[in-house]
């Protein structure tokens, strides 16, 4: 089940939680440097990956409250155990990693198992799980759930090894892609494994927990055996990681694995439940319509960035493209924007989600998600994307070029999973003026709404990700920001909770006002003034389920949490968070 196993020690200036960086080092704007740009060491890659993943998830900005009101970055010495794991039926592995603190509490025997958010690499949940669990003496088990930053350069014939360094295609590669003759560019696991990894996210989480028990037997033989019967396992994740732990909650264990999971905390989960909407559906819809809709003054003023003056011409052109394609009504931009806005509202989008969604429009995130997921859901190999997209290093004019050795060397540490980023961009063969991305987006949308073999393949893959009911008696807390503009609660967590509660499952739901999807962007002044972080509520929910397991205390009631925005230039306070008590 597990291969390419490695063990490393992390003490003194290189700990488990921050790789020795501490809060000040994590706040640094520049990443930890490589002594040799094209040949970083394993330790340098790990430190930089931890820096990048902390900064990609948590609000670490001064005044944001991290390390003061909530959370910890105090050094935790210990060991890391990593491996590649493959679920039955999959052709490619996912990464698993377990952190065992020197202060592991063998009396309480706690494992926190976490799935990376988004498509992040193996440290993609470190600020979510480790910051809560390591100081409590728990081991932390991670999975990249078949996504991650294991890129492969088809031009150079090199990819990421199990240790994060780059090498030629051989048994040490974490993701050796299947590619046809003459295919060029860059392949990555989430898009090109042909496994539709999202369908197996729950099984990835369980395998990470199984690896944790194996590791604890090895690390602490005097306290072995560690089993699901004598070791507490709590699963936690946010975004895609939140969806993954909810899928894990469905899995019934047999024999000595019965009741393998003891509690679940899911933040802003990407989950497809009965009466919900599929990520691919609302993402392709938003990619087309949202740029135009955001020009409707009824949604203003939008959070900045994206800067209104810079995006207005692009969004105006999108309105014109939609009008020419018969997708909106209206004789001028204002009327077209109202038409696009009305369509999105009719499909269940709230104005709060649309305003926060401006960030995803500005960063071209809707297209990035749709391109990757079309490939993943349809189980396409690299070079087979049904809309002609591919991935490559890019020239300033967006034409493909060969990646440099230094770019390849940094992929595993710097990548956030889904390109564009870390020197890897999207190549769009349908690009044409005056609205360069429009034709490609229409193709992506047709894979959901249209007919044909490719559309059938994509919709089949989406159907394979539908969530079922969690196990009876399993305590679960779901937390979601009411303003989430990337994974709107109306399409995801709300229908999941309704479905679970209607079946009598022990699921509680915290809806947090004035919270959107990305804590990491709260360092931007306008976002910090408008929105509160979600991570403190995830930590609090972990405290609550832990108390439930310790003492039998009741789970908290469902709540709509009436937070108070801090306003411009003010630090976050406990009063702003209005934490349920």
XYZ file of C-alpha atoms in Angstrom:
581
model
C 0.000 0.000 0.000
C 2.875 2.410 0.790
C 6.084 2.949 -1.183
C 9.027 5.381 -1.345
C 8.965 5.710 2.436
C 11.231 8.327 4.014
C 11.949 9.493 7.577
C 13.449 12.819 8.631
C 14.091 14.565 11.946
C 13.136 18.175 12.610
C 14.437 19.813 15.762
C 16.126 23.009 16.841
C 16.142 25.454 13.930
C 14.003 23.161 11.760
C 10.775 22.110 13.501
C 7.608 20.382 12.331
C 5.204 23.316 12.345
C 7.092 26.150 10.611
C 10.422 24.584 9.552
C 12.086 26.927 12.039
C 10.688 30.071 10.412
C 8.363 31.085 13.239
C 5.713 33.734 12.759
C 8.220 36.378 11.664
C 9.701 34.092 9.014
C 6.286 33.070 7.717
C 5.368 36.737 7.402
C 8.441 37.485 5.271
C 7.444 38.591 1.779
C 10.306 36.745 0.081
C 10.382 32.945 0.203
C 13.258 31.143 1.928
C 16.118 31.155 -0.550
C 17.791 28.223 -2.267
C 21.590 28.222 -2.080
C 21.631 26.914 -5.653
C 18.539 27.930 -7.612
C 18.494 24.959 -9.953
C 19.442 22.333 -7.354
C 17.819 23.039 -3.975
C 18.297 20.548 -1.175
C 15.453 18.485 0.252
C 15.555 20.585 3.441
C 15.388 23.841 1.449
C 12.417 22.575 -0.556
C 10.568 21.508 2.574
C 11.107 24.855 4.308
C 9.936 26.764 1.247
C 6.889 24.515 0.766
C 5.880 25.051 4.381
C 6.328 28.824 4.003
C 4.229 28.870 0.826
C 1.422 26.748 2.235
C 1.121 28.721 5.452
C 0.910 31.952 3.468
C -1.562 30.465 1.001
C -4.094 29.566 3.700
C -3.767 31.671 6.872
C -4.043 35.410 7.476
C -0.621 36.069 8.988
C -0.662 39.839 8.537
C -0.043 42.000 11.613
C -3.399 42.898 13.132
C -5.086 39.836 11.663
C -5.067 38.014 15.001
C -2.971 34.960 14.121
C -0.743 33.953 17.041
C -2.542 36.430 19.288
C -6.268 35.715 19.243
C -5.993 32.263 17.760
C -3.505 29.799 16.339
C 0.088 28.886 17.143
C 3.424 28.963 15.345
C 5.512 27.855 18.330
C 8.236 25.383 17.409
C 7.361 21.689 17.691
C 10.264 19.214 17.427
C 9.711 15.743 16.032
C 9.951 13.423 13.040
C 8.297 13.226 9.638
C 7.422 10.027 7.815
C 6.379 10.259 4.175
C 5.344 7.823 1.470
C 3.408 7.345 -1.733
C 0.103 5.474 -1.413
C -2.278 4.102 -4.017
C -5.961 3.399 -3.477
C -7.352 0.238 -5.089
C -8.237 0.864 -8.733
C -6.086 3.992 -9.125
C -3.192 4.135 -11.553
C -1.227 6.886 -9.805
C -0.316 7.410 -6.148
C -1.173 10.168 -3.728
C 1.261 11.511 -1.184
C 0.883 10.794 2.530
C 2.952 12.301 5.333
C 2.815 11.941 9.107
C 4.328 14.310 11.664
C 5.039 12.744 15.054
C 5.958 15.320 17.699
C 8.539 14.373 20.309
C 5.853 15.260 22.846
C 3.326 12.811 21.345
C 0.866 11.901 24.107
C 0.876 8.100 24.088
C -1.732 8.152 26.836
C -4.302 9.953 24.688
C -3.210 8.531 21.319
C -4.516 11.235 18.997
C -4.175 11.474 15.203
C -5.463 14.462 13.258
C -5.823 13.477 9.609
C -6.070 16.287 7.074
C -6.505 16.682 3.327
C -4.874 19.555 1.492
C -7.083 22.438 0.458
C -7.550 23.178 -3.219
C -5.052 21.135 -5.200
C -2.162 22.007 -2.904
C 0.784 19.788 -2.142
C 1.346 17.617 0.885
C 1.762 20.546 3.317
C -1.464 22.138 2.088
C -3.269 21.658 5.420
C -0.404 22.439 7.809
C -1.951 25.671 9.104
C -5.322 23.951 9.506
C -4.384 20.679 11.232
C -0.857 20.943 12.616
C -1.292 24.344 14.259
C -4.121 22.855 16.319
C -2.944 19.275 16.814
C 0.829 19.373 17.260
C 0.760 21.576 20.405
C -1.716 19.094 21.900
C 0.626 16.146 21.393
C -1.263 14.679 18.432
C 0.321 13.162 15.349
C -0.740 14.826 12.093
C -1.435 12.762 8.972
C -1.702 14.460 5.582
C -2.778 13.509 2.078
C -2.530 15.561 -1.096
C -5.599 13.500 -2.189
C -4.239 12.772 -5.646
C -3.657 16.418 -6.550
C -0.611 18.352 -5.370
C 2.492 19.788 -7.009
C 4.105 16.735 -8.591
C 4.644 18.283 -12.023
C 6.379 16.619 -14.975
C 8.147 18.470 -17.779
C 7.513 16.512 -20.983
C 10.079 18.561 -22.916
C 12.931 17.896 -20.492
C 11.758 14.428 -19.510
C 12.003 15.358 -15.838
C 9.560 15.421 -12.961
C 9.270 15.663 -9.208
C 10.666 12.833 -7.128
C 9.177 11.545 -3.884
C 11.573 13.798 -1.931
C 10.559 16.943 -3.862
C 13.696 17.212 -5.981
C 13.619 16.951 -9.776
C 14.922 13.995 -11.755
C 14.495 11.894 -14.871
C 11.642 9.450 -15.333
C 12.287 6.417 -13.094
C 10.823 4.604 -10.095
C 11.524 7.531 -7.759
C 9.075 9.899 -9.494
C 5.943 10.821 -7.595
C 3.945 11.205 -10.826
C 5.128 9.598 -14.053
C 2.451 10.646 -16.582
C 1.096 8.595 -19.459
C 1.677 10.693 -22.555
C 1.236 10.090 -26.244
C 4.038 10.451 -28.765
C 4.996 14.057 -29.442
C 3.060 15.584 -26.521
C 4.861 18.593 -25.081
C 4.457 20.944 -22.157
C 3.807 20.135 -18.517
C 1.677 17.429 -16.905
C 0.439 17.420 -13.330
C -1.312 14.826 -11.255
C -4.730 16.361 -10.595
C -5.409 17.022 -14.270
C -3.584 14.123 -15.908
C -3.563 11.054 -13.651
C -6.675 9.684 -15.472
C -7.949 8.607 -12.030
C -10.520 11.364 -11.342
C -8.945 11.704 -7.877
C -11.900 13.606 -6.400
C -13.979 10.438 -6.584
C -11.527 8.839 -4.140
C -10.901 11.717 -1.751
C -12.495 9.897 1.174
C -10.325 6.840 0.580
C -7.224 9.040 0.379
C -8.035 10.402 3.834
C -8.513 6.922 5.268
C -5.225 5.698 3.780
C -3.432 8.636 5.390
C -4.918 7.591 8.743
C -3.826 3.993 8.134
C -0.318 5.210 7.360
C -0.333 7.168 10.624
C -1.012 4.004 12.636
C 1.802 2.188 10.818
C 4.142 5.114 11.488
C 3.249 5.280 15.177
C 4.003 1.573 15.540
C 7.433 2.252 14.050
C 8.122 5.517 15.877
C 6.877 4.400 19.296
C 7.319 0.625 19.459
C 7.122 0.662 23.248
C 3.494 1.865 22.949
C 2.488 -0.326 19.990
C 0.190 -1.493 18.611
C -1.669 1.586 17.487
C -5.094 0.672 16.109
C -8.289 2.472 15.232
C -9.779 0.916 18.362
C -7.230 2.505 20.731
C -6.265 5.683 18.821
C -8.496 8.709 18.350
C -8.740 9.944 14.757
C -10.180 13.380 13.963
C -10.400 14.492 10.327
C -10.202 18.154 9.360
C -9.948 20.073 6.121
C -10.995 23.264 4.381
C -12.196 23.891 0.820
C -11.452 20.754 -1.210
C -9.941 19.317 1.950
C -13.256 19.935 3.700
C -15.032 18.010 0.980
C -12.499 15.194 1.311
C -13.074 14.700 5.046
C -16.851 14.676 4.521
C -16.387 11.932 1.941
C -14.229 10.055 4.471
C -17.106 10.331 6.949
C -19.132 8.027 4.681
C -16.681 5.154 4.885
C -17.731 2.299 7.127
C -14.929 0.256 8.577
C -15.004 -3.490 9.027
C -13.543 -5.633 11.785
C -10.792 -3.761 13.620
C -11.452 -0.721 11.390
C -15.065 -0.336 12.499
C -15.597 3.199 13.745
C -12.161 4.155 12.383
C -13.043 7.855 12.355
C -14.084 9.571 15.587
C -15.013 13.123 14.519
C -14.921 15.479 11.520
C -14.520 19.241 11.098
C -15.092 20.569 7.570
C -14.500 24.216 6.700
C -15.963 25.785 3.541
C -16.256 22.307 1.994
C -16.395 21.697 -1.729
C -18.972 18.913 -1.656
C -21.690 17.781 -4.052
C -24.799 16.750 -2.141
C -28.419 16.094 -2.995
C -30.012 19.310 -4.319
C -26.589 20.971 -4.503
C -24.733 22.237 -7.555
C -21.589 20.676 -8.956
C -18.362 22.657 -8.761
C -17.880 22.280 -12.512
C -21.373 23.648 -13.182
C -21.138 26.835 -11.164
C -17.469 27.405 -11.994
C -18.021 27.401 -15.761
C -21.125 29.541 -15.287
C -19.178 32.066 -13.218
C -16.258 32.101 -15.630
C -18.555 33.245 -18.422
C -21.073 35.496 -16.698
C -19.493 36.934 -13.572
C -17.112 39.450 -15.210
C -20.076 41.124 -16.883
C -22.399 40.834 -13.870
C -19.902 42.599 -11.608
C -20.369 45.790 -13.644
C -23.914 46.081 -12.272
C -23.829 49.023 -9.821
C -26.177 47.063 -7.542
C -23.152 44.957 -6.541
C -20.847 47.891 -5.830
C -18.595 48.912 -4.371
C -16.606 45.737 -4.999
C -13.659 44.781 -2.798
C -10.339 45.913 -4.236
C -8.395 44.323 -5.897
C -9.127 43.727 -8.699
C -8.872 47.464 -9.329
C -12.046 48.683 -10.994
C -10.273 50.971 -13.456
C -8.105 48.140 -14.724
C -10.772 45.488 -15.151
C -13.697 47.608 -16.408
C -12.622 47.501 -20.090
C -12.129 43.718 -19.963
C -15.449 43.141 -18.249
C -17.211 45.494 -20.655
C -15.884 43.428 -23.539
C -17.169 40.291 -21.832
C -20.656 41.799 -21.744
C -20.372 42.454 -25.465
C -19.207 38.886 -26.126
C -22.096 37.453 -24.133
C -24.550 39.675 -26.002
C -23.172 38.599 -29.380
C -23.479 34.956 -28.341
C -27.087 35.478 -27.223
C -26.255 34.761 -23.577
C -27.398 38.106 -22.119
C -29.936 40.715 -23.042
C -29.670 44.480 -23.249
C -28.694 47.201 -25.684
C -25.791 48.591 -23.674
C -23.243 47.456 -21.110
C -25.360 48.499 -18.128
C -28.341 46.470 -19.301
C -26.132 43.501 -20.177
C -24.565 43.585 -16.711
C -28.012 43.602 -15.125
C -28.986 40.638 -17.301
C -25.896 38.637 -16.287
C -26.453 39.528 -12.632
C -30.080 38.439 -12.802
C -29.138 35.108 -14.382
C -26.649 34.349 -11.630
C -29.152 35.301 -8.936
C -31.725 33.017 -10.554
C -29.217 30.151 -10.313
C -28.778 30.669 -6.570
C -25.862 33.094 -6.300
C -26.185 35.659 -3.526
C -24.942 39.199 -3.908
C -22.506 38.544 -1.040
C -20.978 35.614 -2.933
C -20.810 37.623 -6.151
C -18.970 40.508 -4.491
C -16.414 38.178 -2.937
C -16.211 36.311 -6.243
C -14.636 39.391 -7.812
C -11.315 38.133 -6.459
C -11.660 34.866 -8.386
C -12.498 36.818 -11.542
C -9.526 39.118 -11.069
C -7.113 36.218 -10.617
C -8.643 34.205 -13.497
C -9.366 31.471 -10.973
C -12.661 30.336 -12.514
C -10.961 29.443 -15.782
C -8.029 27.804 -13.978
C -10.360 25.545 -11.998
C -12.518 24.672 -15.004
C -9.576 23.751 -17.243
C -8.079 21.386 -14.656
C -11.345 19.802 -13.595
C -12.545 19.169 -17.146
C -9.420 17.084 -17.666
C -9.711 15.340 -14.297
C -13.425 14.517 -14.514
C -13.069 13.219 -18.066
C -9.975 11.161 -17.142
C -8.008 12.619 -20.042
C -4.307 12.052 -20.502
C -1.964 14.965 -20.971
C -2.367 16.271 -24.500
C -5.996 15.129 -24.773
C -7.928 18.059 -23.250
C -11.335 18.237 -24.980
C -11.105 22.018 -25.327
C -7.499 22.019 -26.502
C -5.943 23.471 -23.356
C -2.464 22.510 -22.206
C 0.118 23.699 -19.673
C 3.566 25.145 -20.229
C 5.977 27.815 -19.185
C 4.916 30.927 -21.088
C 6.499 33.844 -22.903
C 5.184 37.373 -22.266
C 2.858 36.956 -25.272
C 1.403 33.767 -23.696
C 3.076 31.469 -26.204
C 4.607 28.253 -24.873
C 8.290 27.978 -24.082
C 10.576 25.476 -22.386
C 10.791 25.691 -18.597
C 14.158 26.527 -17.071
C 15.969 24.228 -14.660
C 15.421 26.743 -11.847
C 11.677 26.863 -12.540
C 11.430 23.066 -12.487
C 13.416 22.888 -9.264
C 10.945 25.153 -7.452
C 7.689 23.596 -8.686
C 7.148 21.233 -5.773
C 7.725 23.944 -3.167
C 6.180 26.967 -4.875
C 3.204 25.483 -6.696
C -0.308 25.778 -5.313
C -1.538 22.812 -7.354
C -3.575 24.298 -10.182
C -1.773 26.473 -12.758
C -1.263 29.267 -13.453
C 1.485 29.702 -10.881
C 5.069 28.746 -10.073
C 6.088 29.475 -13.659
C 3.440 27.225 -15.235
C 0.650 28.767 -17.304
C -2.389 27.757 -19.343
C -2.011 27.478 -23.120
C -5.322 28.297 -24.819
C -5.419 27.292 -28.475
C -8.764 29.076 -28.988
C -7.469 32.473 -27.888
C -8.561 35.361 -30.089
C -9.274 39.070 -29.779
C -11.153 40.974 -28.554
C -12.110 38.645 -25.653
C -9.205 36.153 -25.630
C -10.601 33.573 -23.238
C -14.231 33.581 -24.317
C -14.193 30.800 -26.935
C -12.391 28.426 -24.583
C -14.822 29.191 -21.776
C -17.759 28.448 -24.066
C -16.191 25.063 -24.818
C -15.725 24.332 -21.118
C -19.333 25.277 -20.381
C -20.568 23.036 -23.206
C -18.959 20.063 -21.466
C -21.587 20.566 -18.770
C -24.580 21.722 -20.799
C -23.936 20.173 -24.197
C -24.042 16.783 -25.859
C -21.424 14.406 -27.155
C -18.816 11.941 -25.968
C -16.662 14.508 -24.183
C -19.585 16.074 -22.332
C -20.749 12.633 -21.273
C -17.271 11.802 -19.964
C -17.051 14.969 -17.894
C -20.562 14.642 -16.449
C -19.887 10.995 -15.585
C -16.783 12.048 -13.680
C -18.742 14.698 -11.801
C -21.404 12.143 -10.841
C -18.688 9.940 -9.356
C -17.950 12.650 -6.778
C -21.440 12.880 -5.271
C -21.409 12.665 -1.468
C -23.436 10.211 0.560
C -24.495 10.245 4.192
C -21.932 10.192 6.987
C -21.763 7.230 9.314
C -24.412 7.205 12.024
C -23.244 8.585 15.366
C -20.194 10.362 13.915
C -19.945 13.931 15.297
C -19.404 16.476 12.522
C -19.186 20.274 12.508
C -19.376 22.124 9.184
C -18.248 25.768 9.064
C -18.787 28.087 6.110
C -18.473 31.810 5.431
C -21.762 33.296 4.278
C -19.881 35.493 1.768
C -17.860 32.677 0.181
C -17.548 33.579 -3.491
C -15.552 30.543 -4.636
C -17.493 27.683 -3.036
C -20.857 29.264 -2.223
C -22.555 27.596 0.765
C -25.912 27.619 -1.023
C -24.501 25.099 -3.528
C -22.365 22.976 -1.200
C -22.440 22.905 2.583
C -26.070 23.973 3.031
C -27.546 21.102 0.964
C -25.068 18.654 2.526
C -26.137 19.616 6.044
C -29.834 19.482 5.116
C -29.381 16.007 3.672
C -27.426 14.745 6.687
C -29.676 16.273 9.324
C -32.809 15.011 7.585
C -31.349 11.512 7.929
C -30.736 12.014 11.649
C -26.960 12.358 11.466
C -25.047 14.259 14.158
C -24.054 17.231 12.018
C -23.878 20.846 13.181
C -23.573 23.917 10.958
C -21.892 27.240 11.700
C -22.524 29.948 9.115
C -20.159 32.881 9.587
C -21.265 36.300 8.407
C -18.646 38.539 6.777
C -16.340 35.611 5.963
C -15.294 34.733 2.424
C -13.127 31.908 1.083
C -9.545 33.153 1.328
C -8.145 34.068 4.743
C -4.765 34.632 3.084
C -6.069 37.702 1.245
C -7.193 39.493 4.401
C -3.846 41.246 4.481
C -5.159 43.326 1.566
C -6.575 46.419 3.276
C -10.033 46.410 1.701
C -10.520 42.674 2.304
C -9.308 42.958 5.893
C -11.728 45.809 6.520
C -14.720 43.889 5.126
C -14.102 40.260 6.088
C -13.123 38.099 9.064
C -10.956 34.935 8.947
C -12.596 31.511 8.961
C -9.682 29.602 10.499
C -10.456 30.570 14.125
C -13.858 28.892 13.800
C -12.218 25.732 12.455
C -9.929 25.620 15.495
C -12.873 26.249 17.801
C -14.852 23.475 16.136
C -11.907 21.120 16.676
C -11.987 22.073 20.357
C -15.711 21.324 20.475
C -15.517 17.874 18.863
C -12.541 17.042 21.055
C -14.585 17.943 24.141
C -17.425 15.828 22.798
C -15.086 12.838 22.589
C -13.432 13.548 25.971
C -16.465 14.202 28.117
C -19.553 13.447 26.059
C -20.391 17.169 25.959
C -23.064 18.065 23.444
C -22.002 19.475 20.125
C -22.761 23.177 19.708
C -26.075 24.145 18.173
C -26.385 25.290 14.588
C -25.596 28.990 14.437
C -25.460 31.967 12.142
C -22.546 33.858 13.675
C -23.021 37.612 13.602
C -19.461 38.848 13.272
C -18.519 42.513 13.223
C -16.118 43.690 10.489
C -13.094 45.406 11.999
C -13.037 48.270 9.530
C -10.048 49.939 7.915
C -6.765 49.997 9.802
C -8.010 48.220 12.926
C -6.782 44.927 14.424
C -9.098 41.959 14.761
C -10.514 41.542 18.267
C -12.511 38.828 19.999
C -15.557 41.067 19.683
C -15.198 41.042 15.905
C -15.151 37.231 15.804
C -18.194 36.796 18.086
C -17.208 33.178 18.708
C -20.158 31.004 19.814
C -20.027 29.996 23.488
